[in-house]
Coordinates of C-alpha atoms and ligand atoms in Angstrom, one line a residue:
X1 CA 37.7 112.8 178.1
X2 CA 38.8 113.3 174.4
X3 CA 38.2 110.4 171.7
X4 CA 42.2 110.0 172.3
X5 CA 41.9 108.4 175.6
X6 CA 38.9 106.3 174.5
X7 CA 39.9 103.5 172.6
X8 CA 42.9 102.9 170.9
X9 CA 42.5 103.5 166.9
X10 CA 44.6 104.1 164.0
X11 CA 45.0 108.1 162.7
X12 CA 44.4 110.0 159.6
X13 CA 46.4 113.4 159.0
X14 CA 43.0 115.2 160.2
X15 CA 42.8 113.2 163.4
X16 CA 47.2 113.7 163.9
X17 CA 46.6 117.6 163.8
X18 CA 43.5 117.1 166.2
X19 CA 46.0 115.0 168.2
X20 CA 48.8 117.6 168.3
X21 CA 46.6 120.7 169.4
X22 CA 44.4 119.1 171.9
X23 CA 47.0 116.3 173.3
X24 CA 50.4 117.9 173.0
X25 CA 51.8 121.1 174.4
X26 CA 53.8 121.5 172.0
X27 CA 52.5 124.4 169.6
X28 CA 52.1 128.4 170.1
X29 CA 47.9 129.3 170.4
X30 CA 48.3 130.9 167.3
X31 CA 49.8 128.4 165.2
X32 CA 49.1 127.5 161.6
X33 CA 49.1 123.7 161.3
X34 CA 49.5 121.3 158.3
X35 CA 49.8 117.7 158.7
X36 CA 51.1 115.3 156.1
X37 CA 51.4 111.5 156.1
X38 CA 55.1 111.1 154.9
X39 CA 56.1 107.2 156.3
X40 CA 56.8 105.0 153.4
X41 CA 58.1 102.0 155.5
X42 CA 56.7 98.6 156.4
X43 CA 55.2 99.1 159.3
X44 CA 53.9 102.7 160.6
X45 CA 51.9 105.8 159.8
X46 CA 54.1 108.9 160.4
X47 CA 53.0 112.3 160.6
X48 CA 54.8 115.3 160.4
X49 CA 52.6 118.6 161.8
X50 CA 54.2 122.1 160.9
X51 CA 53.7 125.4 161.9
X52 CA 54.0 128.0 159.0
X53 CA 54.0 130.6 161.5
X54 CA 56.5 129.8 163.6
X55 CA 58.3 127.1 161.3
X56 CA 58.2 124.4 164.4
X57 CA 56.9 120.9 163.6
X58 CA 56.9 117.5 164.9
X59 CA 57.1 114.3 164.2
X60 CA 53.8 111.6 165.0
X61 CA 54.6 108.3 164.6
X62 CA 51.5 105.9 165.5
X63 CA 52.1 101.8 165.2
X64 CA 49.1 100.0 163.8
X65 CA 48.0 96.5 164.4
X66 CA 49.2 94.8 160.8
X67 CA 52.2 95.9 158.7
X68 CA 51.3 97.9 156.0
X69 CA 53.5 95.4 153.3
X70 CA 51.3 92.6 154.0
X71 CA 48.3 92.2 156.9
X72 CA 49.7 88.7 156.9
X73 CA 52.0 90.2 160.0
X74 CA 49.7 91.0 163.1
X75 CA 52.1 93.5 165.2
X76 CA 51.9 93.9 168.8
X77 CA 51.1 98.0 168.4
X78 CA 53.0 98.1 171.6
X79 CA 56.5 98.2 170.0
X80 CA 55.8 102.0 170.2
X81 CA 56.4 102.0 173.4
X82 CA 59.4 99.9 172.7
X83 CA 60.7 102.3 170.2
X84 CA 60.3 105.7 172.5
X85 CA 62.0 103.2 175.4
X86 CA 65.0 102.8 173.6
X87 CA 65.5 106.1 172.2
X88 CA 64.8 107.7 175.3
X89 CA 67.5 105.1 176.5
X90 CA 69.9 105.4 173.9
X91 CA 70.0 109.4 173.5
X92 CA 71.8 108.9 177.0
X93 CA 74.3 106.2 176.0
X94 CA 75.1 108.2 172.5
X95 CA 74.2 111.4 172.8
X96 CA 73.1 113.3 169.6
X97 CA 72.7 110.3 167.7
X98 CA 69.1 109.8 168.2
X99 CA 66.0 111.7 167.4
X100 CA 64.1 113.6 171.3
X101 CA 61.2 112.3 172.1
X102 CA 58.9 114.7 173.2
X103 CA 55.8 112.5 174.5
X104 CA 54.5 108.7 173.9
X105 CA 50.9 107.8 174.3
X106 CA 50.3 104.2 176.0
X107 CA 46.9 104.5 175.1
X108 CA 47.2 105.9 171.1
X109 CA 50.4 103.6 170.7
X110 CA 51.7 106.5 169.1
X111 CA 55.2 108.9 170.3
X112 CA 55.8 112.3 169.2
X113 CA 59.6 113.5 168.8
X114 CA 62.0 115.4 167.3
X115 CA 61.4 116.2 163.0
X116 CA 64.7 115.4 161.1
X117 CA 63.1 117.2 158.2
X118 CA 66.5 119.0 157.1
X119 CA 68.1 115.5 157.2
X120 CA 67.7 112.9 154.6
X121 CA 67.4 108.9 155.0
X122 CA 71.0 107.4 153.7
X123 CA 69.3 104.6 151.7
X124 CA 67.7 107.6 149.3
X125 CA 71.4 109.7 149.5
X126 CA 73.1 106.7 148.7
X127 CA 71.1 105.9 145.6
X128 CA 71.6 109.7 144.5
X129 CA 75.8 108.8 145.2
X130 CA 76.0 111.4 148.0
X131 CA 79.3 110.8 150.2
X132 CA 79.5 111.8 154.1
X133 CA 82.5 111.7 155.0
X134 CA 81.9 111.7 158.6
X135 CA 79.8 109.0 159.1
X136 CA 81.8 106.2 159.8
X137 CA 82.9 107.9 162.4
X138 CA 79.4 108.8 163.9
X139 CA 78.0 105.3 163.4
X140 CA 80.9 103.5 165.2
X141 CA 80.5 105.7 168.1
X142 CA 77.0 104.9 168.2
X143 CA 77.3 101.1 168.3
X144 CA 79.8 101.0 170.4
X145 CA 78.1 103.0 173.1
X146 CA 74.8 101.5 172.6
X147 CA 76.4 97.5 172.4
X148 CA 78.8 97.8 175.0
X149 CA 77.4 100.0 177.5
X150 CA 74.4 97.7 177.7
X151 CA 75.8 94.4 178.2
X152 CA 77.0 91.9 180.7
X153 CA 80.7 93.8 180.3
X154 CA 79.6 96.8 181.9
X155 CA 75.8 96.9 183.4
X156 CA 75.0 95.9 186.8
X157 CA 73.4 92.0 185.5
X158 CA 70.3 92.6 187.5
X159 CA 69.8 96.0 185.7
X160 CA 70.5 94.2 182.9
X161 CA 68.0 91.9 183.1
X162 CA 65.4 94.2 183.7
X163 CA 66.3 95.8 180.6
X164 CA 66.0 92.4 179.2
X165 CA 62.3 92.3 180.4
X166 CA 61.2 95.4 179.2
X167 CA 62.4 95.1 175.6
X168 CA 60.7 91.8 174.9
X169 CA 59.9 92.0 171.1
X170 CA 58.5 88.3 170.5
X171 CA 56.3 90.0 167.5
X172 CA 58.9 91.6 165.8
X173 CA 61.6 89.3 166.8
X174 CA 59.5 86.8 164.9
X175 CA 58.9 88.6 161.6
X176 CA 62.8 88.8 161.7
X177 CA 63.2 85.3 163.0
X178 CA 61.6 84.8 159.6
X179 CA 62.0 86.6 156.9
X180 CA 65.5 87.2 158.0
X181 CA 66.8 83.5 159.1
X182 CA 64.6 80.8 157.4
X183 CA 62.1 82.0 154.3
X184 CA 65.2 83.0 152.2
X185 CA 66.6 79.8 152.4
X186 CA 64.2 77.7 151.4
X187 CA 61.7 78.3 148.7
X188 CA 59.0 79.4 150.7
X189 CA 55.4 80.9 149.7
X190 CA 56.2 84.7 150.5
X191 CA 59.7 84.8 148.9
X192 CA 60.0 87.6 145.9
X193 CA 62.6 86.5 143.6
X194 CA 62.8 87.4 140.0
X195 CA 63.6 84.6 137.5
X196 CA 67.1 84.3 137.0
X197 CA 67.6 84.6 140.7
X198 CA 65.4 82.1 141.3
X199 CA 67.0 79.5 139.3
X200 CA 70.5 80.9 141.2
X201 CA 68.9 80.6 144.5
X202 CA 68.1 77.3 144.1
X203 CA 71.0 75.6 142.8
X204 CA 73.4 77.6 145.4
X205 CA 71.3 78.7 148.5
X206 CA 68.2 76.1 148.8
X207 CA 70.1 73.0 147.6
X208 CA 73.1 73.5 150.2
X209 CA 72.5 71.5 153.2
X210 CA 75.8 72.7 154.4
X211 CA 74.9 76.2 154.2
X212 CA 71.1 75.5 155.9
X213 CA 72.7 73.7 158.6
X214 CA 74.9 77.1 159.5
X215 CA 71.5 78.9 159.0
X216 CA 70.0 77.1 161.7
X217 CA 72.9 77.8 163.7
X218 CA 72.8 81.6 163.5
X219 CA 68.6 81.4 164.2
X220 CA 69.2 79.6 167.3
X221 CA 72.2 82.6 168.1
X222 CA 69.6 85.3 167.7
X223 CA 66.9 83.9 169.7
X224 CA 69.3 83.0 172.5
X225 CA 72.4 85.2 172.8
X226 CA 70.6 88.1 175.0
X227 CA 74.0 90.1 174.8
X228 CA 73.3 93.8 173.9
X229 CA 70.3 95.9 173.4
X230 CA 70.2 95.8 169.7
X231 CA 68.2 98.3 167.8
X232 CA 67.0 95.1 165.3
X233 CA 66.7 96.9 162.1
X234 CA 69.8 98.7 161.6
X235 CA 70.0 99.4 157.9
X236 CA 70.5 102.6 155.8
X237 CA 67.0 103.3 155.5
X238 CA 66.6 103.4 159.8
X239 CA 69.3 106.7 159.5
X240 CA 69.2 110.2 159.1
X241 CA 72.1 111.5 157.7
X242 CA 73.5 114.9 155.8
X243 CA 77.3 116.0 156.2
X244 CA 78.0 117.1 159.9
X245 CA 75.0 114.5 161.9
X246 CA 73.8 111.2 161.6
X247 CA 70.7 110.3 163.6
X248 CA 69.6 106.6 164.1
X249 CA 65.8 106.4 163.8
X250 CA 62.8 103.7 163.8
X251 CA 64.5 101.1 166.5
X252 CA 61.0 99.5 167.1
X253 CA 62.7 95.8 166.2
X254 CA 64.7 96.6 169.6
X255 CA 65.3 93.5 172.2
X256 CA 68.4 92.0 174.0
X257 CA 70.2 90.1 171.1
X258 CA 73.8 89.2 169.4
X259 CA 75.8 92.8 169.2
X260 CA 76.8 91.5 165.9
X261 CA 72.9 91.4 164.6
X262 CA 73.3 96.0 164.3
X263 CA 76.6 95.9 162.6
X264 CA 76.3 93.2 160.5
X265 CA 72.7 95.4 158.9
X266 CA 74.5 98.0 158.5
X267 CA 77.5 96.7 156.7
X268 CA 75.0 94.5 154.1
X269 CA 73.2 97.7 153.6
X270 CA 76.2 98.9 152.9
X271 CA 77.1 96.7 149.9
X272 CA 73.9 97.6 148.3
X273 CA 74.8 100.6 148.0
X274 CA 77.7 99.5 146.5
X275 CA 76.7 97.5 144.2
X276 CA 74.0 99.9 143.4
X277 CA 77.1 102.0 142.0
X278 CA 78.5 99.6 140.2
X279 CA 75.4 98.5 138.0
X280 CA 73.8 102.5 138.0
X281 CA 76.9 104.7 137.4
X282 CA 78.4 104.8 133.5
X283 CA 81.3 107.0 134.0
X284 CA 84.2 105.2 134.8
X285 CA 85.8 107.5 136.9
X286 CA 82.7 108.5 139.3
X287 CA 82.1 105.2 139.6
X288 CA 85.6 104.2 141.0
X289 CA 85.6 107.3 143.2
X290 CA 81.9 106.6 144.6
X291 CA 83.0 103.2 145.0
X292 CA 86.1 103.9 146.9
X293 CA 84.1 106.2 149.6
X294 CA 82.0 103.3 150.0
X295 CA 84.7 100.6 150.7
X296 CA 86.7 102.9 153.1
X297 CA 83.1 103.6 154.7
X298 CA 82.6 99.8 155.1
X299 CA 86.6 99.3 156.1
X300 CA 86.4 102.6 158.4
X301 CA 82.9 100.7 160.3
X302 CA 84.8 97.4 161.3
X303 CA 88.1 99.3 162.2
X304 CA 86.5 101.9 163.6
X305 CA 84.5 99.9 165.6
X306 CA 87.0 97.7 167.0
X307 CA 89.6 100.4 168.4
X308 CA 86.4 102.1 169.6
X309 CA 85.5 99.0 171.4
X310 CA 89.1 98.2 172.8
X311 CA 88.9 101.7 174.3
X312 CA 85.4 101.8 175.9
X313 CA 86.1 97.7 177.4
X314 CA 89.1 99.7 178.7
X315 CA 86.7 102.6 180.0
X316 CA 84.1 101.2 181.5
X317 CA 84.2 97.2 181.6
X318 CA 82.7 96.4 185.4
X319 CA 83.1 92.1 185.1
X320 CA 85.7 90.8 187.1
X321 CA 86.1 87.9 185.2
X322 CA 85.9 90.3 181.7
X323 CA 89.4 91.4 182.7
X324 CA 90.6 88.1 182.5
X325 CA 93.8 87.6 180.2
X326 CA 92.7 86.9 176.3
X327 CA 88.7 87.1 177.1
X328 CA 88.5 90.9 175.9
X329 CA 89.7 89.0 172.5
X330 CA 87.2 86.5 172.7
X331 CA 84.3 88.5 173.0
X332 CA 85.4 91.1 170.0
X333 CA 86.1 88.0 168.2
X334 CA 82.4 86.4 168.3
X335 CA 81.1 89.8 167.5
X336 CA 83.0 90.1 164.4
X337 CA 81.6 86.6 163.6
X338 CA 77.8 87.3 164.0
X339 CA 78.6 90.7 162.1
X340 CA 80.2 88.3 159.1
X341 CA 76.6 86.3 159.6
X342 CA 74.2 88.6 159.5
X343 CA 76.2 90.5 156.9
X344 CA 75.3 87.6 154.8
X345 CA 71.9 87.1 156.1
X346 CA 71.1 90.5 155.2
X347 CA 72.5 89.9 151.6
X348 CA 70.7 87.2 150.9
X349 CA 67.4 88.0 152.7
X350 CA 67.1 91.8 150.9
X351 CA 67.1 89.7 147.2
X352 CA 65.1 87.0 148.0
X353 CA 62.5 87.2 150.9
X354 CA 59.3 89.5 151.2
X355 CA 60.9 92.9 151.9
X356 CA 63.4 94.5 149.3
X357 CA 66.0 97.4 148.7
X358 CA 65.5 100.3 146.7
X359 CA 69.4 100.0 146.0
X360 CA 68.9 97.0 143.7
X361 CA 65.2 97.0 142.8
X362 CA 66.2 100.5 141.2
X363 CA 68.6 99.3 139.1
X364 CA 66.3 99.6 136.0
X365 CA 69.0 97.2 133.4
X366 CA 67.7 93.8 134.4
X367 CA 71.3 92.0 133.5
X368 CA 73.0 94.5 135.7
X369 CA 70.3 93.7 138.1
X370 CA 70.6 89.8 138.0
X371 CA 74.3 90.4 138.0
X372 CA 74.1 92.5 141.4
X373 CA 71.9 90.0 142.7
X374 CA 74.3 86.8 141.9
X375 CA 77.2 89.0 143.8
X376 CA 74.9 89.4 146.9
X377 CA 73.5 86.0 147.1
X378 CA 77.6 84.5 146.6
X379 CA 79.0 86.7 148.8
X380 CA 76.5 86.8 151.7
X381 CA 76.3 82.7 151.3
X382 CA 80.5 83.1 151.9
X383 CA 79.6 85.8 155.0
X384 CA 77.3 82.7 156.4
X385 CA 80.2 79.9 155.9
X386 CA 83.4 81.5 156.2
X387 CA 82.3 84.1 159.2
X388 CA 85.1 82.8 161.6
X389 CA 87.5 84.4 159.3
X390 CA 86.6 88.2 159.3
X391 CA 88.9 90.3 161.5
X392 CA 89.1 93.8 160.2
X393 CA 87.3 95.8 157.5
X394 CA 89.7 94.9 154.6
X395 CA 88.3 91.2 155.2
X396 CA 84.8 92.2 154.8
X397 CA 85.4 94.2 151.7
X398 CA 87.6 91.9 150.1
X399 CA 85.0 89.2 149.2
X400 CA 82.8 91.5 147.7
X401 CA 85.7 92.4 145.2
X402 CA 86.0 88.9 144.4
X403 CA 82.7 88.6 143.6
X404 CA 82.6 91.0 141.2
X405 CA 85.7 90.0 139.8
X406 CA 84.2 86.6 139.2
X407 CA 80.9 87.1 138.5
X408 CA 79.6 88.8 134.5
Ligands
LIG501 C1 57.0 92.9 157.8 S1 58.3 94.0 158.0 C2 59.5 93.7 156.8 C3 60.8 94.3 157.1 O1 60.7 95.7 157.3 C4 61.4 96.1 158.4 O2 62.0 97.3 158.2 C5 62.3 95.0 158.8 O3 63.5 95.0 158.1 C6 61.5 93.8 158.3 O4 62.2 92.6 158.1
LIG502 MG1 61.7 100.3 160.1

């Protein structure tokens, strides 16, 4: 009996390296431990335990029962086991694209797994305007496999719906249910708007009952449409990247949702990023170039994507009536559409609700930051209405540039 198979209670870095020598076998009898507590998300404590001996380390990552932003949000600890679930699930269905998981602890709520040390999270590269040039590539193969392989198209739907069961996520489905589909759009308690956006927000997002209406729509899609095994929180600060890998990491938001809800995060991330260039980067030139990377980026993940998906359909599509004439085009079709949504849920929910990015709350010039903000909030509003009408990359892209044209 050890105090780790007691009661379940949250760590410190002196009970993590307790934890790693006395529960995991993962360490030489001689090793030198350290232990640091290096998460600076939302939600978890991370630990990462190294040996300066042998150089290993790992990686503990332990839920706790609130969220660290705010103990308003009481989280089900048992998305750990979620999170280890899917990763042990996805490492099979994209190979290399996830972080191993080397053991997970019903009873601690905690999983231990692969350190990414010598990678570094894309939001943070981003910001610096670091390229990687083959990540478009990596990432499409990743959703495809993950989307595809785990829906209706291909999987037995019995196994299916066992998947379905065991990736119930109604506490973190709900924090997403509202902070990504409903607080933003009104002018609720927890928002965190600054002034001028405020005054923006409500004139163009709050005030249109057209656009609420098409919010409720696209709530209703994500609590209903049980069509892939999303990962649920798919922006650039959930992946590892540096030039030759990319690794997909924290999936604890997973559950059975619209395949549009991972690609459309990513692609709003994306335009952060983006816009976080335009505001942050004086010289002309670099600015153009870094700017250009990024919009092929964002082209590359739709295109990508889509020829990706034709192939795989092509593949490994089991559904008899999948292979009917024109529904292969249907089903890409609504996926580009929730992709379009949730690229302009994510656009507006990132400036106005509870939980930022570091791409525009960095931007230190407060006129370039109200200005980035403006482009966000028009262009994700246009995502939201218009998301019938996105068919390839260029589409997605070409609003943005609009925007900026428009907006001073
Ligand atoms: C209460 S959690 C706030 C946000 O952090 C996570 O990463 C999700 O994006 C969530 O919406
Ligand atoms: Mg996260």
């Amino acid at each position: 009996m050890s105090k780790f198979t007691e009661s379940y209670f949250t760590m410190n870095e002196a009970h993590a390296l307790e934890y790693a020598t006395s529960v995991l076998n993962y360490f030489d009898s001689d090793a030198v431990l350290s232990c640091k507590e290096i998460g600076d998300g939302n939600l978890n404590y991370i630990f990462r335990i190294i040996d300066s001996k042998s150089g290993k380390s790992v990686i503990i990552k332990q839920a706790g029962p609130v969220a660290r932003i705010s103990d308003e949000f009481k989280v089900s600890p048992d998305r750990n086991r979620i999170e280890s679930d899917i990763l042990k699930l996805q490492a099979t269905l994209a190979e290399g694209f996830v972080p191993i998981v080397y053991n997970y602890d019903f009873n601690m709520n905690c999983t231990a797994m692969e350190d990414l040390s010598d990678y570094e999270i894309m939001r943070k590269a981003l910001i610096e305007h670091k390229k990687f040039p083959l990540f478009a590539g990596h990432i499409t193969t990743f959703l495809v496999n993950t989307l595809l392989l785990t829906s209706d198209v291909v999987m037995n739907h019995k196994d299916k719906k066992v998947l379905i069961k065991n990736f119930i996520n109604p506490d973190l489905c709900e924090i997403t249910e509202d902070l990504v589909y409903t607080e933003p759009f009104y002018d609720c308690r927890r928002n965190d708007v600054i002034d001028t956006t405020r005054e923006f927000a409500k004139k163009e997002l709050w005030g249109d009952e057209k656009l609420l209406l098409e919010t409720a729509k696209l709530k209703f899609e994500f609590m209903t449409n049980a069509q892939s095994l999303v990962h649920g929180d798919f922006h650039t600060g959930s992946i590892f990247v540096k030039s030759d890998s990319t690794k997909v990491i924290d999936p604890e938001f997973a559950f059975y949702g619209p395949a549009g809800y991972d690609i459309g995060n990513l692609i709003g991330n994306l335009i952060f990023a983006y816009e976080n260039a335009e505001a942050t980067i004086e010289n002309m030139y670099e600015k153009e170039e870094y700017k250009t990377w990024l919009e092929e980026t964002i082209v590359q993940v739709v295109d990508l994507f889509i020829v990706k998906f034709n192939t795989l359909w092509k593949q490994r599509a089991t559904e008899k009536t999948a292979t009917y004439k024109g529904f292969k085009e249907y089903y890409l079709d609504s996926i580009l559409r929730d992709t379009a949504a949730v690229t302009g849920c994510e656009l507006c929910r990132r400036i106005i609700g509870l939980a930022h990015v570091k791409d525009i709350t960095s931007i230190d010039d407060l006129k370039k930051r109200a200005r980035a903000e403006k482009i966000c909030l028009s262009s994700g509003k246009k995502f939201i209405i218009d998301r019938e009408s996105f068919k390839t990359g260029s589409d997605f892209i070409k609003i943005i540039k609009e925007f900026e044209k428009n907006i001073k």
